[in-house]
Amino acid sequence: MVYLTRVEHFNAAHKLQNTGWTDEQNVAVFGKCANANWHGHNYELHVTVKGEPNPDTGFVFNAKELGKLIKDIIVEQVDHRNLNLDVPFMKGKFTSAENLIMGIWDELKPHVEKNGAQLHKMKLNETPNIYVEYYG
Amino acid sequence: MVYLTRVEHFNAAHKLQNTGWTDEQNVAVFGKCANANWHGHNYELHVTVKGEPNPDTGFVFNAKELGKLIKDIIVEQVDHRNLNLDVPFMKGKFTSAENLIMGIWDELKPHVEKNGAQLHKMKLNETPNIYVEYYG
Amino acid sequence: MVYLTRVEHFNAAHKLQNTGWTDEQNVAVFGKCANANWHGHNYELHVTVKGEPNPDTGFVFNAKELGKLIKDIIVEQVDHRNLNLDVPFMKGKFTSAENLIMGIWDELKPHVEKNGAQLHKMKLNETPNIYVEYYG
Amino acid sequence: MVYLTRVEHFNAAHKLQNTGWTDEQNVAVFGKCANANWHGHNYELHVTVKGEPNPDTGFVFNAKELGKLIKDIIVEQVDHRNLNLDVPFMKGKFTSAENLIMGIWDELKPHVEKNGAQLHKMKLNETPNIYVEYYG
Amino acid sequence: MVYLTRVEHFNAAHKLQNTGWTDEQNVAVFGKCANANWHGHNYELHVTVKGEPNPDTGFVFNAKELGKLIKDIIVEQVDHRNLNLDVPFMKGKFTSAENLIMGIWDELKPHVEKNGAQLHKMKLNETPNIYVEYYG
Amino acid sequence: MVYLTRVEHFNAAHKLQNTGWTDEQNVAVFGKCANANWHGHNYELHVTVKGEPNPDTGFVFNAKELGKLIKDIIVEQVDHRNLNLDVPFMKGKFTSAENLIMGIWDELKPHVEKNGAQLHKMKLNETPNIYVEYYG
């Protein structure tokens, strides 16, 4: 079993806000991330598939095709977007890195599997110093 | 003459839009950066001062104090903010990296000089693959 | 289950020395790391907690609070210190990266758990090319 | 149990080509990677061993010796080489990152074990955005 | 005057060889870089243009268009190629990083100027630890 | 004129202390950097030479030889050392990054020139966020 990872990037705006809370509660929990006028990040997304290398190619999966899949299915929806307002799969969710990686997982998984690969793991950097990992 | 650089970071939302243009013109020039609902970046700011090392300290300038100055004067104003809406020194300007670095320069320069340092250069990364540099 | 990681940094001096050995034995095993007058590193510490996102926040744990915890409990004790001389939890231990990550784990774990998070993993870079990982 | 990783680098040429296929088939699957005249990469190899720290040294394994082992056994064979033509352990294999990491694993494992360490994992970056991982 | 830089990447094979020299002379000067069967690198190219920000856009030059120009004119010619065999503008030249950056400069300059920008500087990383810079 | 840079690394201990000052004065100016028991860093040194490429090699200077020179003359003296106690060319100086880069410059310059290269610039990273540059 070999694990192959492809990294893609996107830039997006968001804010962290519990609309059922007062402004004071939001600032107490989310701090500057609750700024009403949004802030944003350069996100870095790692997508890992696993399998046995194909004897005809030496590939677990074609890394170029994996990149195209991530760009078509995910980056197209989130890059230069507002995660709270513009992204169908995040509608009604807090746009924490945790929820975002779970949303991306659910969105990408069927497309990866339809192409014959087994999705193993995702890693999402919100900043160089904060990242989340998810295995489904 | 030795050049000392301190790097600080901030995360902000913005959009690129010429309000005197139609939506079509904005998209033609700014592409996805014109998204009405904003997008954002992890910005990385390098501030370079120059001078002769002080014989009592070996410092051109105290790097910790330079960091504090950048945080107090700049990061406080732009971190987790909307560059178009929340930042006084960017009011009425396009929030391109070019204009942003010029605005940061004008904002920080008097504070650096008041502390006895000579501002030499700034570098601002909008993404790992796009950056601007400015010498005043 | 989502895994959230926060990265913090510290700069410290240390040396590798078995005081029960001769200088020759120490140099044979530890090489330049045995230099009696110390050397040092910029350490990079990754702390990973795991859990289900909280439905009120979307967070497994508040990344800002995790950063504050690491800084208060660990960085405060080791940053700009001598790991062999100044750090209570390393007293009497070789200051290898292996022992250091185990010491940091034991020191931080109760504080993370007291705050309701589940400590999953730590990673510690001694240099860009040497790192250790620990799961307790 | 602590995991210790040492990173080493090498630069090599290769191409991806199924010699049982037509040129059209090769380009369809491998794209530019099938260029007959080769292309190349700066590879980054992470080798992870695991164990209990030795009470006499605090080491799971001596990181310097691990580096020497990787350089002697692997880098010596692949650095500034053509992976398809010059490397005995890749003879007759597609030089995909997947096959390369499996080849490196088989080549290095007996030497690591002979030196008393337990090989746990390898990671190989072909580019900053494509990497493979292998656990044997 | 503001300086705007765009970074692009390409992967290529090459070798360093003076065909007027014996093999011994080539190895004495070029070492492993003279390997007859080629080696390769992940090159990183920084292209810097300079100017006054345009009052209608805030741009010195459109970074997206600069990226497209670099990809169309340079990356298309060198990515996944053999610098000695496949690249017209390097024909008959040693493929040192020095000659490569000078060749890229001459190739890209007229296209940048035709698009109204002033080429200021290029930087080319052959490895993370070796890079060249050129101002024309 | 082309500029060629070679990057090398070293790990060292130091402290910042004006022995003519009280402890209070030292802490007021140098903060944690004045810790009597030392701290340390992973230093990253960039050495830039300039010239016309040699028509027989395409090189401004042989990057491998430049690396060897930096290792023999500088890294050998400072790696895994105490900059205040062990390094002859820093004797009696504050071991600020500013003084260190000036000391390295004076130490390396004659050796670079003796080998026929023109030293242009040095850059020294003390941490990823603090660096100094020097042109002699």
Coordinates of C-alpha atoms in Angstrom, one line a residue, chain C residues 66-130:
Chain C
L66 CA -4.3 26.0 22.3
G67 CA -1.5 28.4 21.2
K68 CA -1.9 30.3 24.5
L69 CA -1.6 27.0 26.5
I70 CA 1.5 25.9 24.7
K71 CA 3.1 29.3 25.2
D72 CA 2.1 29.5 28.9
I73 CA 3.1 26.0 29.8
I74 CA 6.0 25.1 27.5
V75 CA 7.4 28.1 25.6
E76 CA 7.6 30.1 28.8
Q77 CA 9.9 27.3 30.3
V78 CA 12.1 26.6 27.3
D79 CA 12.4 29.7 25.1
H80 CA 15.7 31.4 25.3
R81 CA 16.8 28.9 27.9
N82 CA 19.4 26.3 28.4
L83 CA 17.6 22.9 28.2
N84 CA 20.2 21.2 30.4
L85 CA 20.4 23.9 33.1
D86 CA 17.3 26.0 33.2
V87 CA 14.3 23.6 32.5
P88 CA 12.9 21.8 35.6
F89 CA 11.2 19.1 33.6
M90 CA 14.5 18.2 31.8
K91 CA 16.6 18.0 35.0
G92 CA 18.8 14.9 35.0
K93 CA 17.8 13.9 31.5
F94 CA 19.8 13.9 28.2
T95 CA 18.4 16.8 26.2
S96 CA 17.9 14.7 23.0
A97 CA 14.9 15.7 20.9
E98 CA 13.4 12.3 21.9
N99 CA 13.6 13.1 25.6
L100 CA 12.5 16.7 25.1
I101 CA 9.3 15.7 23.2
M102 CA 8.5 13.2 26.0
G103 CA 9.1 15.8 28.6
I104 CA 7.0 18.4 26.8
W105 CA 4.2 15.8 26.4
D106 CA 4.1 15.0 30.2
E107 CA 4.2 18.7 31.0
L108 CA 1.4 19.8 28.6
K109 CA -1.0 16.8 28.7
P110 CA -2.7 17.6 32.0
H111 CA -3.3 21.2 31.0
V112 CA -4.8 20.2 27.6
E113 CA -7.0 17.7 29.2
K114 CA -8.1 20.1 32.0
N115 CA -9.3 22.3 29.2
G116 CA -11.4 19.5 27.7
A117 CA -9.2 18.5 24.7
Q118 CA -7.7 15.1 23.9
L119 CA -3.9 15.3 23.2
H120 CA -3.2 13.1 20.1
K121 CA 0.4 13.7 18.9
M122 CA 3.4 16.0 19.1
K123 CA 6.0 16.7 16.5
L124 CA 9.3 18.6 17.3
N125 CA 11.7 19.9 14.7
E126 CA 15.2 20.3 16.0
T127 CA 16.4 21.4 12.6
P128 CA 14.6 21.4 9.2
N129 CA 16.1 18.0 8.6
I130 CA 15.7 16.2 12.0

